PDB file of C-alpha atoms in Angstrom:
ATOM      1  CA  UNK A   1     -15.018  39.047 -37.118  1.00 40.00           C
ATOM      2  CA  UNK A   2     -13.980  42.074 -38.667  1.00 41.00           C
ATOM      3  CA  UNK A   3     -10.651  43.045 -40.012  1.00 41.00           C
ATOM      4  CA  UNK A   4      -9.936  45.396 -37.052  1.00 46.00           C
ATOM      5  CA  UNK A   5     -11.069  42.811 -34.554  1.00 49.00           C
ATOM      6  CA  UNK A   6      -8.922  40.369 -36.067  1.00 46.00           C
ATOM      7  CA  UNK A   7      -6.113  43.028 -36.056  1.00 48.00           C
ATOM      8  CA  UNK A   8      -6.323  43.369 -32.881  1.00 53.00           C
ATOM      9  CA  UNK A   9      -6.120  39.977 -32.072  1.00 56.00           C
ATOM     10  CA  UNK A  10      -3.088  39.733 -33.772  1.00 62.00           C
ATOM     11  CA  UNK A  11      -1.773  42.847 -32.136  1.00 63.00           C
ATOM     12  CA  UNK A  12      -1.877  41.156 -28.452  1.00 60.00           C
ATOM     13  CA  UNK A  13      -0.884  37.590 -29.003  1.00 63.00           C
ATOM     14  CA  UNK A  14       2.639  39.657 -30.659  1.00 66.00           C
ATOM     15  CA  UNK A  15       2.968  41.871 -27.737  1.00 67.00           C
ATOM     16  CA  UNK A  16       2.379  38.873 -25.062  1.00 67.00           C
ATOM     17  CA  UNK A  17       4.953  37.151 -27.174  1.00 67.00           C
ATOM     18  CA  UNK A  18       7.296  39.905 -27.225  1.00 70.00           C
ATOM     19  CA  UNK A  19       7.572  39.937 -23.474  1.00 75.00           C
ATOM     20  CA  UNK A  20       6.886  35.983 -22.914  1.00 79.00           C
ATOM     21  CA  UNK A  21       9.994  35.268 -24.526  1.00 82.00           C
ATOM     22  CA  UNK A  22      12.242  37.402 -22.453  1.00 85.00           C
ATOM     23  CA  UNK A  23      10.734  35.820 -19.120  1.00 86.00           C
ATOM     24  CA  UNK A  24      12.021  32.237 -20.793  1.00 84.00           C
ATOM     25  CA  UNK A  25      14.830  32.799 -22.306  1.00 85.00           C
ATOM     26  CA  UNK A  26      16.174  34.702 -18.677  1.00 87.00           C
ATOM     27  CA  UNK A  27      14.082  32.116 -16.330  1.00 86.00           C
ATOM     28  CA  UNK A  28      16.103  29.251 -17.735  1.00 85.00           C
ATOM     29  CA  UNK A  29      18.877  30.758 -17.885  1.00 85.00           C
ATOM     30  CA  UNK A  30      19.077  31.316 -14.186  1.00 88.00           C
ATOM     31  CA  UNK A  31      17.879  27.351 -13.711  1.00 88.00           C
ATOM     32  CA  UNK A  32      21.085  25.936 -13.951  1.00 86.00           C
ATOM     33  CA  UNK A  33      22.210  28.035 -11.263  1.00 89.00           C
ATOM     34  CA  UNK A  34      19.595  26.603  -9.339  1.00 90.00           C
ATOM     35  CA  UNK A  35      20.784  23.311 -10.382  1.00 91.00           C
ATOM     36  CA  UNK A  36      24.033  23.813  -9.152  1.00 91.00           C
ATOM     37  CA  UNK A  37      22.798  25.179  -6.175  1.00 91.00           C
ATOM     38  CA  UNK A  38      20.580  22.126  -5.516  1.00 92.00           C
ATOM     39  CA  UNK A  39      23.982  19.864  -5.751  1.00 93.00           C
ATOM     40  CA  UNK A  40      26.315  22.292  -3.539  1.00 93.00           C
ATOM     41  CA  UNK A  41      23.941  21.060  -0.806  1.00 93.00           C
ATOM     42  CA  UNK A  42      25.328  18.136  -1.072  1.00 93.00           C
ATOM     43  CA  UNK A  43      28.677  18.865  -1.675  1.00 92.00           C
ATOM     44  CA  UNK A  44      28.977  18.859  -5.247  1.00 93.00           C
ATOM     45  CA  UNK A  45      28.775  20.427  -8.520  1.00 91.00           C
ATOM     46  CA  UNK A  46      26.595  19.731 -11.604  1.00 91.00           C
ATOM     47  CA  UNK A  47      29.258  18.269 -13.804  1.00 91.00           C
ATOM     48  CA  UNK A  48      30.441  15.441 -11.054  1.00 91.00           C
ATOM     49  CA  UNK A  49      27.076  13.986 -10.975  1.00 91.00           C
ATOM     50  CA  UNK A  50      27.450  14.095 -14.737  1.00 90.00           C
ATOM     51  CA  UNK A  51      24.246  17.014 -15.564  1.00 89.00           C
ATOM     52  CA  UNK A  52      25.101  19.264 -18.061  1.00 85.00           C
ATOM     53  CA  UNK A  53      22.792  21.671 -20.355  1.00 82.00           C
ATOM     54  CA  UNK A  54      21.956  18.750 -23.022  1.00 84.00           C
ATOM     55  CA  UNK A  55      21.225  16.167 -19.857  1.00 85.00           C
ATOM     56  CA  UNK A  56      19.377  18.936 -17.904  1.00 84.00           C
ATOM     57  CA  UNK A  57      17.250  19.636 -21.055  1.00 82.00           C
ATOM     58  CA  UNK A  58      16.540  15.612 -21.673  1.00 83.00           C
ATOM     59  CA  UNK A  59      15.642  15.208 -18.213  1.00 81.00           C
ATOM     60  CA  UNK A  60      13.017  18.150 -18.343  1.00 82.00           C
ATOM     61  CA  UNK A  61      11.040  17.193 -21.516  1.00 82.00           C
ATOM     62  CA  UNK A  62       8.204  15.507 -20.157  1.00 81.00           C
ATOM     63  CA  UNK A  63       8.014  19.074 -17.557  1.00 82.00           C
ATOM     64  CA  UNK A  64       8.514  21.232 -21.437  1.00 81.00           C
ATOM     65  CA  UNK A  65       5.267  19.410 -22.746  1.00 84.00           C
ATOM     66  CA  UNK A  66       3.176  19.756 -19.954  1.00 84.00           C
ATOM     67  CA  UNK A  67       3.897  23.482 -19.459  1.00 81.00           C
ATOM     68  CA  UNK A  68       2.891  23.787 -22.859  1.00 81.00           C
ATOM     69  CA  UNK A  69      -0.119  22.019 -22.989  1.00 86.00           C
ATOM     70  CA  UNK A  70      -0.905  24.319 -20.338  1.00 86.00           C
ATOM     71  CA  UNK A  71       0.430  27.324 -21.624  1.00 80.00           C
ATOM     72  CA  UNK A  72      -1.440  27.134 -24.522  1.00 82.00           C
ATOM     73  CA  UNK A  73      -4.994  27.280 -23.476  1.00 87.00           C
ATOM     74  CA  UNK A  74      -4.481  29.362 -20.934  1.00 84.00           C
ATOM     75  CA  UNK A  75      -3.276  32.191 -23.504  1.00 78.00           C
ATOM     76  CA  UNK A  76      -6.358  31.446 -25.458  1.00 82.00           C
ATOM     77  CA  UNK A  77      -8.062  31.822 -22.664  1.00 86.00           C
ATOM     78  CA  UNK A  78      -6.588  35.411 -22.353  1.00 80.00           C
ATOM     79  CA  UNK A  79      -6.929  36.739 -25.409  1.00 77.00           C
ATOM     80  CA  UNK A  80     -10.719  35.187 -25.119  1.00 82.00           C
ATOM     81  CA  UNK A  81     -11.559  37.042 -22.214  1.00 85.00           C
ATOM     82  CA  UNK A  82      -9.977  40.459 -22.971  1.00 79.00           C
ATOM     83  CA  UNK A  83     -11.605  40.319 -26.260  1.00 81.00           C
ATOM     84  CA  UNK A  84     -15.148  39.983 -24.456  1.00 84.00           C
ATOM     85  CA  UNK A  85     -14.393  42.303 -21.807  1.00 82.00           C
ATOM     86  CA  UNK A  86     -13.476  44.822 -24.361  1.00 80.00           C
ATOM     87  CA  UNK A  87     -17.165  43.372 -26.044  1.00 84.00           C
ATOM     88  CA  UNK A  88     -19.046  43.949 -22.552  1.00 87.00           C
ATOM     89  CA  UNK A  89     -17.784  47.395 -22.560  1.00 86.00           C
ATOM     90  CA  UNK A  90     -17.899  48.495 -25.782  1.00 83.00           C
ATOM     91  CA  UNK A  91     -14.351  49.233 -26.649  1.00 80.00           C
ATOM     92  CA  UNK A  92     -13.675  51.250 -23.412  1.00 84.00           C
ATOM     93  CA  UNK A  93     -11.825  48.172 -22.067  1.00 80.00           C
ATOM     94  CA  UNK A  94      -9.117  48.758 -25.327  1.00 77.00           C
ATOM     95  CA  UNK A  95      -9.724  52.692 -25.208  1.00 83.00           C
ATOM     96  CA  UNK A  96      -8.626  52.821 -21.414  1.00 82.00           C
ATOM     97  CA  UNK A  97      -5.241  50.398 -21.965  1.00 77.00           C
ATOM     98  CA  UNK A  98      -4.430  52.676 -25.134  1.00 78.00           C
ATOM     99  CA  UNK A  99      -5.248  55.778 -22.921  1.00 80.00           C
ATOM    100  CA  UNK A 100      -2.517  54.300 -20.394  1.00 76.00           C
ATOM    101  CA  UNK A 101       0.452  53.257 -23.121  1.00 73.00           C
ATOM    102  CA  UNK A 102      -0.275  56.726 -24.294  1.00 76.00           C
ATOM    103  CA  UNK A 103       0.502  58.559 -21.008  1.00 79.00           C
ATOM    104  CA  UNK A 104       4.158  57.951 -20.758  1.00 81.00           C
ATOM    105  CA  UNK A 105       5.063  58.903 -17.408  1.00 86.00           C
ATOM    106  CA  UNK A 106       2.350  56.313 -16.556  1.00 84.00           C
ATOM    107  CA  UNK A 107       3.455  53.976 -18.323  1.00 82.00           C
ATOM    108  CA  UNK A 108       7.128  54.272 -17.675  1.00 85.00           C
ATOM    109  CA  UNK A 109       5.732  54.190 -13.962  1.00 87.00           C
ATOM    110  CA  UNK A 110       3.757  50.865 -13.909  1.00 86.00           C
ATOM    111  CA  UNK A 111       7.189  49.477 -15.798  1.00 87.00           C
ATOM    112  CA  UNK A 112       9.390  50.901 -13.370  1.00 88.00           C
ATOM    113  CA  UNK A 113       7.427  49.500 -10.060  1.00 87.00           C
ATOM    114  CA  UNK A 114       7.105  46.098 -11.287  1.00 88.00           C
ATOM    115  CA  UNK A 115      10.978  45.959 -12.121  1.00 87.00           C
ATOM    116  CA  UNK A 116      11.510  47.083  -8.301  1.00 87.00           C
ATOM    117  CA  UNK A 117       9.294  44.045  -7.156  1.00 85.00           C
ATOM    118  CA  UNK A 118      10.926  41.936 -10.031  1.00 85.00           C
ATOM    119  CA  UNK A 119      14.124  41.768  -7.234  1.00 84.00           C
ATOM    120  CA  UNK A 120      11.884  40.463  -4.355  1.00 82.00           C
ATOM    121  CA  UNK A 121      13.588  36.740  -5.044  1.00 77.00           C
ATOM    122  CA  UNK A 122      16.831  38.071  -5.206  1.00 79.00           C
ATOM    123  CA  UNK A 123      16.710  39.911  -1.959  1.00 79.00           C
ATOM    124  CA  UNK A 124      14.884  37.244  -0.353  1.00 77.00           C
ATOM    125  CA  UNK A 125      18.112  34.892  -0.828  1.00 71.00           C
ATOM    126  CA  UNK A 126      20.080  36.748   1.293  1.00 71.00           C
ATOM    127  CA  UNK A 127      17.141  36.960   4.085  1.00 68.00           C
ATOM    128  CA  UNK A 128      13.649  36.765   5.009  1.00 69.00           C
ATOM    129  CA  UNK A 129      11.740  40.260   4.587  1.00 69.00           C
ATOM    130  CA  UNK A 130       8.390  41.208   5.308  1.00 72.00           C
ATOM    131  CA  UNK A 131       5.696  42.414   2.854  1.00 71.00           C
ATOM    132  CA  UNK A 132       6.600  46.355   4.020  1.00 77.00           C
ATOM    133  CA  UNK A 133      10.166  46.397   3.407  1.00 78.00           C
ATOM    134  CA  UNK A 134       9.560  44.571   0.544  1.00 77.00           C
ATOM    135  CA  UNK A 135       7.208  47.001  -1.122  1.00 80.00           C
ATOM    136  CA  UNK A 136       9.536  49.917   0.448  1.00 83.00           C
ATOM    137  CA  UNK A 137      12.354  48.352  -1.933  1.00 79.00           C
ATOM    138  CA  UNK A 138      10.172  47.606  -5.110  1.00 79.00           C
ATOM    139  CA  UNK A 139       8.841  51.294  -5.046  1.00 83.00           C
ATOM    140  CA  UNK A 140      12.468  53.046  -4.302  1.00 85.00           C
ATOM    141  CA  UNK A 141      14.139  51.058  -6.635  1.00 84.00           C
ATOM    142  CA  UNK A 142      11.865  51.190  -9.284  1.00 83.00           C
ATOM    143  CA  UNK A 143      11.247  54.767  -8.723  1.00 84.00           C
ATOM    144  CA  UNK A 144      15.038  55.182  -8.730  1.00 86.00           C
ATOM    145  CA  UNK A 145      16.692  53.013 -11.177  1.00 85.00           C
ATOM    146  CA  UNK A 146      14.059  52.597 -13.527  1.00 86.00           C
ATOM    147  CA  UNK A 147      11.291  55.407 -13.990  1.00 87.00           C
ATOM    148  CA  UNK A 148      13.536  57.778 -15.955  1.00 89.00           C
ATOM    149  CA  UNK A 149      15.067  55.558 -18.393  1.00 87.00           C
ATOM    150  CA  UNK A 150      11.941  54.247 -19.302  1.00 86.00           C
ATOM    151  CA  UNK A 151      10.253  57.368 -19.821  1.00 86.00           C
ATOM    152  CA  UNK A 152      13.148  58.078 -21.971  1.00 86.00           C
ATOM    153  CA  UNK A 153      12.641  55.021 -23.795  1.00 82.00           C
ATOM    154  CA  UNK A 154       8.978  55.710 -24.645  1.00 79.00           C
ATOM    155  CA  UNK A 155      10.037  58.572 -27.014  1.00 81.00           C
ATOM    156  CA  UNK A 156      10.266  55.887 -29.764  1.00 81.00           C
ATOM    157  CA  UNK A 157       9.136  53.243 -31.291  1.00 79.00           C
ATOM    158  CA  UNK A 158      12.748  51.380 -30.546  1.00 82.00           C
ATOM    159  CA  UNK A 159      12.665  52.667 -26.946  1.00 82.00           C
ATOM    160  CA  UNK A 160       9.119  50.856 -26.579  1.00 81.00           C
ATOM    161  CA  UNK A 161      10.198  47.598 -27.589  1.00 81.00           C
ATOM    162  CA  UNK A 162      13.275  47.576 -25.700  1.00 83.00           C
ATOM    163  CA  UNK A 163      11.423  48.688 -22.552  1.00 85.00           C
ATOM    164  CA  UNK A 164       9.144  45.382 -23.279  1.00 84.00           C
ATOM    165  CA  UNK A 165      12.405  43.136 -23.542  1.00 86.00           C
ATOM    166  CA  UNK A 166      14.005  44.409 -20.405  1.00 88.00           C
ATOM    167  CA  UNK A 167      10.775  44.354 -18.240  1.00 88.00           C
ATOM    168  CA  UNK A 168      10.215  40.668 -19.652  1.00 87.00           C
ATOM    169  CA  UNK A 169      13.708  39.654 -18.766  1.00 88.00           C
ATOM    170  CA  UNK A 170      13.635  41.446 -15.293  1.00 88.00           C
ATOM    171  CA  UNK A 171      10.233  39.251 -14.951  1.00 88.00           C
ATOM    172  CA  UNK A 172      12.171  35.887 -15.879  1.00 88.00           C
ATOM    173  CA  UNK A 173      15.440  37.048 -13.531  1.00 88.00           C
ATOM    174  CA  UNK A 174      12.631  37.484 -10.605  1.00 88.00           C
ATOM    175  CA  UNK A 175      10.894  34.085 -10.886  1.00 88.00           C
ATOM    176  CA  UNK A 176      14.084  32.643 -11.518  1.00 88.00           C
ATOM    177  CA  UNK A 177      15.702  33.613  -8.022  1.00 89.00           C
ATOM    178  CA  UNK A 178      12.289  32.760  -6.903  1.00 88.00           C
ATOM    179  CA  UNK A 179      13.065  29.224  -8.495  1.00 90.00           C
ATOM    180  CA  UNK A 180      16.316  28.898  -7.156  1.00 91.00           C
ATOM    181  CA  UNK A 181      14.990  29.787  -3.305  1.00 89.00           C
ATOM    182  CA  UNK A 182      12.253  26.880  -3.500  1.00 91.00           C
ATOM    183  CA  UNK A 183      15.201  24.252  -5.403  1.00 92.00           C
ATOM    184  CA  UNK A 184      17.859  25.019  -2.229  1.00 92.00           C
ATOM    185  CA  UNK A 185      14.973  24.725  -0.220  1.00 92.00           C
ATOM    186  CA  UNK A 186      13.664  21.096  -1.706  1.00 92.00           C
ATOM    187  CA  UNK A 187      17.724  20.141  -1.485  1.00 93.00           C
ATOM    188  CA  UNK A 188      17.805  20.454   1.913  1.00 93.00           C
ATOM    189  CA  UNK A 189      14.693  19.037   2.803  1.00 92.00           C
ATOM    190  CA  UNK A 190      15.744  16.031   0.440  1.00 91.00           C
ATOM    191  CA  UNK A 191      19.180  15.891   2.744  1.00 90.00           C
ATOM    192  CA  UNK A 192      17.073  16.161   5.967  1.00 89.00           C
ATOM    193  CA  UNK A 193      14.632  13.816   4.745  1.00 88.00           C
ATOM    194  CA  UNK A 194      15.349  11.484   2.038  1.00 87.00           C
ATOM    195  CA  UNK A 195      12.361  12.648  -0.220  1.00 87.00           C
ATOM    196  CA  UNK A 196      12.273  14.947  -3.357  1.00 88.00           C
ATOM    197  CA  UNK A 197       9.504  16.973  -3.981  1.00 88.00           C
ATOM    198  CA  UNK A 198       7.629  17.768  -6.807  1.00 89.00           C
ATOM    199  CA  UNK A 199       9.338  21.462  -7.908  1.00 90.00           C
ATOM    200  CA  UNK A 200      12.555  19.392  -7.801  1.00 91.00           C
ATOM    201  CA  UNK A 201      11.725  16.203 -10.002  1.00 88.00           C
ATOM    202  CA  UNK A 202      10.043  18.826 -12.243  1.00 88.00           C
ATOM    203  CA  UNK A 203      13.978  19.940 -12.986  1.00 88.00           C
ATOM    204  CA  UNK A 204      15.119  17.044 -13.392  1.00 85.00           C
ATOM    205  CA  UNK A 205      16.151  16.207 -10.215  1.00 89.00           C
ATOM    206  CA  UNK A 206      16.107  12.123  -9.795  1.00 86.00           C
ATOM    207  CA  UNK A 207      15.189  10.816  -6.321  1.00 89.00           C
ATOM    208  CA  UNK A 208      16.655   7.603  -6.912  1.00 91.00           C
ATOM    209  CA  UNK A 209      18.232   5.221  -4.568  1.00 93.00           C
ATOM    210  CA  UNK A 210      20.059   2.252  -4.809  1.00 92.00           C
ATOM    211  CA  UNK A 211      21.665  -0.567  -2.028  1.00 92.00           C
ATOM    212  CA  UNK A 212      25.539  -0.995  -3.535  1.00 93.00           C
ATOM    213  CA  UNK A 213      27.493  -3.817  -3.738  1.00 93.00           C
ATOM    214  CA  UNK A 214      30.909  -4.815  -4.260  1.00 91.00           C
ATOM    215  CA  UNK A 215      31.784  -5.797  -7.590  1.00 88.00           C
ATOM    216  CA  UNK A 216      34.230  -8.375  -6.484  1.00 88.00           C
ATOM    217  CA  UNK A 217      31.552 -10.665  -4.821  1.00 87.00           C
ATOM    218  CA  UNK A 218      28.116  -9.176  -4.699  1.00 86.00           C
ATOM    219  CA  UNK A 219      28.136  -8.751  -1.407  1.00 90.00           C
ATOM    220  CA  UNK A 220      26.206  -5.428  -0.409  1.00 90.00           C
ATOM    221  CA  UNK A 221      28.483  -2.069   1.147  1.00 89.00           C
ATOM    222  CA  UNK A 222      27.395   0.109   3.949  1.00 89.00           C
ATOM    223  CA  UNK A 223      25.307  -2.427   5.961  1.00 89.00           C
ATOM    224  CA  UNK A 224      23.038  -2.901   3.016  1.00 89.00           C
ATOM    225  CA  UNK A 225      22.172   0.714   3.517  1.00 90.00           C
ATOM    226  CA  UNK A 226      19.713   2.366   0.954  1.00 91.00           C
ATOM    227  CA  UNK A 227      22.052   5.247  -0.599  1.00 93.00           C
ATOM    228  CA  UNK A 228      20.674   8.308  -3.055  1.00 93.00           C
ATOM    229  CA  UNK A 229      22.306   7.773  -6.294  1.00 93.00           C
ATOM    230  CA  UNK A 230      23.260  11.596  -7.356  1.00 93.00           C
ATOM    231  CA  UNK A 231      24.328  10.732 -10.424  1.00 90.00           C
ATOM    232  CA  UNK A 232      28.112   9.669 -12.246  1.00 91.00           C
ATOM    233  CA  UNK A 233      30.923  11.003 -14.616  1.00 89.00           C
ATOM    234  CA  UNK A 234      34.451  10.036 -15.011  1.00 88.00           C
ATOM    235  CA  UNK A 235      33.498   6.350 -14.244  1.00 90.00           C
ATOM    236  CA  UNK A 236      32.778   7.509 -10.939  1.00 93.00           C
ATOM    237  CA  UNK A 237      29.172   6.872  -8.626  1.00 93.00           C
ATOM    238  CA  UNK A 238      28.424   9.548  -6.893  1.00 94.00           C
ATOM    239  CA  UNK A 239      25.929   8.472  -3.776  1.00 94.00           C
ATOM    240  CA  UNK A 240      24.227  10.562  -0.826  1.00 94.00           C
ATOM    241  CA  UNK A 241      24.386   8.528   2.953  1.00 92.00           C
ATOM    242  CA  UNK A 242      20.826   9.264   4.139  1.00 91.00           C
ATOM    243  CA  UNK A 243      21.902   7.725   7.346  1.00 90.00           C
ATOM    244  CA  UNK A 244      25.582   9.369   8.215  1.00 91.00           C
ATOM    245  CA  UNK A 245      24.754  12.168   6.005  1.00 91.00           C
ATOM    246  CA  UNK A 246      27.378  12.039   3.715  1.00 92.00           C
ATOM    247  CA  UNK A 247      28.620  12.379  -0.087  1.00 93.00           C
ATOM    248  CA  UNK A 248      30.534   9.096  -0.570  1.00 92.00           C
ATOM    249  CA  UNK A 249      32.400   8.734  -4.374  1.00 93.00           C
ATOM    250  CA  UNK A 250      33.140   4.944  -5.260  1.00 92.00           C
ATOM    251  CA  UNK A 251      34.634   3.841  -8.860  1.00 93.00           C
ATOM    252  CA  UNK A 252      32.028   2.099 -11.010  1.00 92.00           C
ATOM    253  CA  UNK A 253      34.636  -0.680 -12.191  1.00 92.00           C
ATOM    254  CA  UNK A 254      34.673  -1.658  -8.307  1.00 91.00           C
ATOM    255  CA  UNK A 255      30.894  -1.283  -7.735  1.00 91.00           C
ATOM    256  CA  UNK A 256      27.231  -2.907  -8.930  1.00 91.00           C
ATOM    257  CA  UNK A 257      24.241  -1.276  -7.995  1.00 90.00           C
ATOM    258  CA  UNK A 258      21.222  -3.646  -6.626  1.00 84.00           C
ATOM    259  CA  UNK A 259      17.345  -2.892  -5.781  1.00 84.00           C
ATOM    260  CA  UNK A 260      17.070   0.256  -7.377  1.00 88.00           C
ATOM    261  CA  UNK A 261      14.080   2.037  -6.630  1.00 88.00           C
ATOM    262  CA  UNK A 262      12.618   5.547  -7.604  1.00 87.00           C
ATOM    263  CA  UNK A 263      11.047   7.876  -5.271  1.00 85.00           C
ATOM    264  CA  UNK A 264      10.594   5.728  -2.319  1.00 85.00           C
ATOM    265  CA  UNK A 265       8.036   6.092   0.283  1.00 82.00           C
ATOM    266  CA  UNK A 266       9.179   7.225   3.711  1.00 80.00           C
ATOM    267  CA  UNK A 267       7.375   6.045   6.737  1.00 80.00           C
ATOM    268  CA  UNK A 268       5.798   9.415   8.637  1.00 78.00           C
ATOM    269  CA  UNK A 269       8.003  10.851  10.433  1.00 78.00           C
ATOM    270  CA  UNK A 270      11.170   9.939   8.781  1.00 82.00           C
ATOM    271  CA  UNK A 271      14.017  11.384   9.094  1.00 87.00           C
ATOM    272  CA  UNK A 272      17.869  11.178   7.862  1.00 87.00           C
ATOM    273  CA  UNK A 273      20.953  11.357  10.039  1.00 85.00           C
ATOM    274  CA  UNK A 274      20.143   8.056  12.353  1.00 78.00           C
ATOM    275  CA  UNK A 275      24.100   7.016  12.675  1.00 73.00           C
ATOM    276  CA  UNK A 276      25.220  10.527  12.482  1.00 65.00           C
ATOM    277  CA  UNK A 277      23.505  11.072  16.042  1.00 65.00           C
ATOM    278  CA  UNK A 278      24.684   7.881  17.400  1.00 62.00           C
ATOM    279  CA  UNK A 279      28.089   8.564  16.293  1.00 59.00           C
ATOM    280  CA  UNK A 280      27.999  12.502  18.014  1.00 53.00           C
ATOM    281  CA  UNK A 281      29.882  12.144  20.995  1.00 53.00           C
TER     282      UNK A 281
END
């Protein structure tokens, strides 16, 4: 490889890491909203189930080290094929993307239209919109809020780099509203049908249940109803009634927790809200 190749190497893996680390840092930084918009679902906030940054973070380890063990290939994998299609073409491949960064109007256009279709997750929490309007707001918005000042930008070397941290943390703020649609989703599906799925445990949401006792004599609560087990703080259980479809507090002092089980299988067809119906007049 010669020292140019290898340059060039270089040159991409700094310029994919100048932008991947805006769309993490901004990504998780919109999680915890999602977090706490998993728990107002059922009534509650982050902190009375006891999840905090630190236990959010522990929680989503294992999820950390498999998203890097797949990140990681896959950017070699990147860089591998756009150094062979820029082999297969002689160099036009590299001539043609330095052609575009050149142009800056083009440039500063490309920029500007993704940004607009950065706030597709954000508009899509306040309704359901079709592909048209969709593209009809990425375009205008781009075209309006963002096509000038980043063809200002481009005039230097400062402006360039600050155009790649803002369009990386635009990126991040996109997937993360996109993040926080599918988490309220999974919430209420969990509510409706007492099953997490897999976007949710990969956040560190636990689907764990529990049948509770008294702490006086054993005996079990609530019929010997399975409840979710949310979480505790303040010396306080915080449990989910699949079956009336309530968010019940009880002290821990007064209560013992028997037959726990994690992620339980649900018969087809299952649903929650059994007594609820029987108790609707």
């Amino acid at each position: 490889m010669t020292r140019e190749d290898g340059g060039g190497v270089l040159e991409l893996l700094e310029r994919i890491g100048s932008i991947v680390v805006p769309i993490a840092v901004a990504l998780y930084a919109l999680l915890y909203i999602g977090i706490e918009q998993i728990y107002a679902v059922f009534g509650v906030n982050p902190q009375q189930v006891g999840v905090d940054q630190a236990v959010l973070l522990g929680r989503m380890t294992s999820t950390l080290v498999l998203l890097l063990l797949v990140a990681i290939p896959l950017l070699g994998l990147f860089v591998g094929l756009g150094w062979l299609a820029d082999r297969m073409t002689r160099g036009a491949a590299a001539r043609l993307v330095r052609r575009i960064r050149e142009l800056p109007w083009i440039a500063a256009a490309l920029a500007a239209l993704w940004c607009g279709a950065t706030y597709w997750g954000l508009f899509n929490l306040f309704g359901d919109l079709d592909l048209f309007v969709m593209v009809v707001i990425a375009v205008g918005l781009g075209v309006l809020a963002f096509l000038i000042p980043f063809r200002l930008l481009r005039r230097k070397a400062v402006g360039r780099a600050g155009t790649k941290v803002l369009v990386g943390g635009l990126t991040g703020a996109g997937l993360g509203f996109l993040l926080i649609l599918g988490l309220v989703e999974g919430a209420i599906d969990v509510q409706d049908s007492g099953q997490s799925n897999e976007l949710l445990n990969a956040v560190g949401f636990q689907d764990q249940w529990a049948v509770v006792k008294s702490a006086e004599d054993d005996k079990p609560l609530y019929d010997g109803r399975w409840m979710m087990l949310l979480g505790e703080s303040d010396g306080t259980y915080v449990l989910y009634d699949c079956d009336k479809l309530e968010t019940l507090r009880r002290p821990m002092e007064t209560t013992n927790l028997g037959q726990i089980e994690l992620d339980p299988e649900r018969e087809a067809g299952f649903t929650c809200g059994g007594l609820a119906q029987q108790n609707t007049p």
